[in-house]
Coordinates of C-alpha atoms in Angstrom, one line a residue:
X1249 CA 154.8 158.5 99.9
X1250 CA 157.5 158.5 102.6
X1251 CA 155.3 159.7 105.5
X1252 CA 152.0 158.6 107.1
X1253 CA 148.9 160.6 106.5
X1254 CA 146.2 160.5 109.2
X1255 CA 142.9 158.9 108.3
X1256 CA 141.1 160.2 111.4
X1257 CA 142.0 163.4 113.1
X1258 CA 140.6 162.6 116.6
X1259 CA 142.1 162.7 120.1
X1260 CA 144.7 160.0 120.7
X1261 CA 145.7 160.8 124.3
X1262 CA 145.0 163.1 127.1
X1263 CA 147.7 165.5 128.1
X1264 CA 148.2 166.1 131.9
X1265 CA 150.1 168.5 134.0
X1266 CA 151.1 168.0 137.6
X1267 CA 149.6 170.5 140.1
X1268 CA 152.5 172.2 141.8
X1269 CA 150.8 172.3 145.2
X1270 CA 148.9 169.0 145.4
X1271 CA 151.0 167.0 143.1
X1272 CA 147.9 165.6 141.4
X1273 CA 147.6 165.2 137.6
X1274 CA 145.1 167.3 135.9
X1275 CA 144.1 167.2 132.2
X1276 CA 145.1 170.2 130.2
X1277 CA 144.4 169.1 126.6
X1278 CA 144.7 166.3 124.2
X1279 CA 147.0 165.0 121.5
X1280 CA 145.7 164.3 118.0
X1281 CA 147.2 163.9 114.5
X1282 CA 148.1 167.1 112.7
X1283 CA 146.7 167.6 109.2
X1284 CA 148.4 170.4 107.3
X1285 CA 145.5 172.7 106.2
X1286 CA 147.5 173.9 103.2
X1287 CA 148.1 170.4 102.0
X1288 CA 144.4 169.5 102.0
X1289 CA 141.0 170.8 100.8
X1290 CA 137.5 170.0 102.1
X1291 CA 135.5 167.3 100.3
X1292 CA 133.1 169.9 98.8
X1293 CA 135.9 171.1 96.6
X1294 CA 135.2 168.0 94.5
X1295 CA 131.5 168.8 94.2
X1296 CA 131.9 171.9 92.0
X1297 CA 134.4 172.7 89.3
X1298 CA 134.4 176.3 90.5
X1299 CA 135.1 175.4 94.1
X1300 CA 138.0 173.2 92.9
X1301 CA 139.4 176.1 91.0
X1302 CA 139.0 178.5 94.0
X1303 CA 141.0 175.9 96.0
X1304 CA 143.6 175.9 93.2
X1305 CA 143.2 172.2 92.5
X1306 CA 144.9 171.1 89.3
X1307 CA 143.0 169.4 86.4
X1308 CA 144.6 166.1 87.5
X1309 CA 143.2 166.6 91.0
X1310 CA 139.7 167.1 89.6
X1311 CA 139.9 164.2 87.1
X1312 CA 137.6 161.3 87.1
X1313 CA 140.5 159.1 88.3
X1314 CA 141.0 161.3 91.4
X1315 CA 137.3 161.4 92.1
X1316 CA 137.3 157.6 92.1
X1317 CA 140.2 157.5 94.5
X1318 CA 138.4 159.9 96.8
X1319 CA 135.2 157.9 96.6
X1320 CA 137.1 154.7 97.4
X1321 CA 138.8 156.4 100.3
X1322 CA 135.5 157.6 101.7
X1323 CA 134.0 154.1 101.4
X1324 CA 137.1 152.5 103.0
X1325 CA 137.1 154.9 106.0
X1326 CA 133.4 154.4 106.7
X1327 CA 133.8 150.6 106.5
X1328 CA 136.8 150.9 108.9
X1329 CA 134.6 152.9 111.4
X1330 CA 131.7 150.4 111.1
X1331 CA 134.0 147.4 111.7
X1332 CA 134.8 149.1 115.1
X1333 CA 131.1 149.8 116.0
X1334 CA 131.6 153.6 115.3
X1335 CA 129.2 155.6 113.1
X1336 CA 130.0 159.0 111.7
X1337 CA 126.3 160.2 111.7
X1338 CA 127.3 163.9 111.1
X1339 CA 128.7 163.4 107.5
X1340 CA 129.7 167.0 106.7
X1341 CA 131.9 167.7 103.7
X1342 CA 133.5 170.5 105.6
X1343 CA 134.8 167.9 108.1
X1344 CA 136.3 165.7 105.5
X1345 CA 139.7 166.7 104.2
X1346 CA 141.3 165.5 100.9
X1347 CA 145.0 165.7 100.6
X1348 CA 145.9 167.7 97.5
X1349 CA 148.8 165.7 96.2
X1350 CA 147.4 162.2 96.4
X1351 CA 143.7 162.4 97.2
X1352 CA 144.0 160.7 100.6
X1353 CA 141.0 161.2 102.9
X1354 CA 140.9 162.3 106.5
X1355 CA 137.9 162.6 108.7
X1356 CA 138.2 165.5 111.2
X1357 CA 136.0 166.8 113.9
X1358 CA 135.2 163.3 115.0
X1359 CA 133.8 164.4 118.4
X1360 CA 130.2 163.8 117.4
X1361 CA 130.5 160.2 116.3
X1362 CA 128.3 157.4 117.7
X1363 CA 130.5 154.9 119.5
X1364 CA 129.7 151.7 121.3
X1365 CA 132.5 150.9 123.8
X1366 CA 134.0 147.4 124.2
X1367 CA 131.8 146.8 127.2
X1368 CA 128.7 147.7 125.2
X1369 CA 128.1 151.2 126.5
X1370 CA 126.6 153.4 123.8
X1371 CA 127.8 157.0 123.3
X1372 CA 125.2 158.4 120.8
X1373 CA 125.8 161.1 118.2
X1374 CA 123.7 164.1 118.5
X1375 CA 124.9 166.3 115.6
X1376 CA 124.0 165.9 112.0
X1377 CA 124.3 168.0 108.8
X1378 CA 121.2 169.0 106.8
X1379 CA 121.0 167.4 103.4
X1380 CA 122.7 164.2 104.6
X1381 CA 120.0 162.9 106.9
X1382 CA 118.5 159.5 105.8
X1383 CA 114.8 159.7 104.8
X1384 CA 114.1 156.9 107.3
X1385 CA 114.9 159.3 110.2
X1386 CA 113.1 162.2 108.6
X1387 CA 109.9 160.2 107.9
X1388 CA 109.7 158.8 111.5
X1389 CA 111.0 161.9 113.2
X1390 CA 113.8 159.9 114.6
X1391 CA 117.3 161.0 115.4
X1392 CA 119.8 160.3 112.7
X1393 CA 122.1 158.7 115.3
X1394 CA 119.6 156.0 116.0
X1395 CA 120.0 154.7 112.5
X1396 CA 123.8 154.0 112.8
X1397 CA 125.2 152.4 109.6
X1398 CA 122.0 153.1 107.6
X1399 CA 122.5 156.9 108.3
X1400 CA 126.2 156.7 107.3
X1401 CA 125.4 154.8 104.1
X1402 CA 122.8 157.3 103.0
X1403 CA 125.1 160.3 103.7
X1404 CA 127.9 158.5 101.8
X1405 CA 125.5 157.9 98.8
X1406 CA 124.6 161.6 98.7
X1407 CA 128.3 162.6 98.8
X1408 CA 129.2 160.1 96.1
X1409 CA 126.3 161.4 93.9
X1410 CA 127.6 164.9 94.3
X1411 CA 131.2 164.0 93.6
X1412 CA 130.2 162.3 90.3
X1413 CA 127.5 164.8 89.3
X1414 CA 129.4 168.0 89.8
X1415 CA 127.7 169.0 93.1
X1416 CA 124.1 168.3 92.1
X1417 CA 122.2 167.2 95.1
X1418 CA 120.2 164.0 94.4
X1419 CA 116.9 165.6 95.6
X1420 CA 117.2 168.9 93.7
X1421 CA 114.8 168.3 90.9
X1422 CA 111.9 170.6 90.0
X1423 CA 108.7 169.9 91.9
X1424 CA 105.8 169.2 89.5
X1425 CA 102.6 171.2 89.8
X1426 CA 100.2 169.4 92.2
X1427 CA 102.9 168.0 94.5
X1428 CA 103.4 169.5 98.0
X1429 CA 106.2 172.1 98.2
X1430 CA 109.4 171.1 99.9
X1431 CA 111.3 173.8 101.9
X1432 CA 114.8 172.4 102.0
X1433 CA 117.0 169.4 101.1
X1434 CA 115.8 167.3 104.1
X1435 CA 112.2 167.9 103.2
X1436 CA 112.9 166.9 99.6
X1437 CA 114.6 163.7 100.8
X1438 CA 111.8 162.9 103.2
X1439 CA 109.3 163.3 100.4
X1440 CA 111.4 161.3 98.0
X1441 CA 111.7 164.1 95.4
X1442 CA 114.4 162.5 93.4
X1443 CA 114.5 163.8 89.8

């Protein structure tokens, strides 16, 4: 409404300064879109009613309609990345901002994304967040970055499940007697312990 809201908070340009002695340009930083931290909350505020209240989200902001808007925004941004041969891989709710007023989505901390350049050079992602790693990577002992879009789709599915189920993790069920113990969320996903 009246101004643009960044979808991706990632570097747009390198800022240079001219060395006073040699006259050569040297990089000193980068330029990226600004996201007002007071005008946004992290995605996990939509997982739990209590977190939403801590972040002072209005009942309208926590409504089913807003959750749907956030979900659609997440899907749209991932589709946009995938159309450019970019994969998020490290899908971390703390790195996804939701604008308070309208539910617009921004991905930040995009430095760990998997990118394939226009000439085909791959730049793999090496970071990932526990609880959002696809079982295919966990079962094979592979790197989540090797899965590309499959990894992103699994992480998105987990986030959507949590948005619409008040923060419940899809693999958080009670393990029945006789089944092997699972230590953490990734181990539960690897074993397929869906309730």
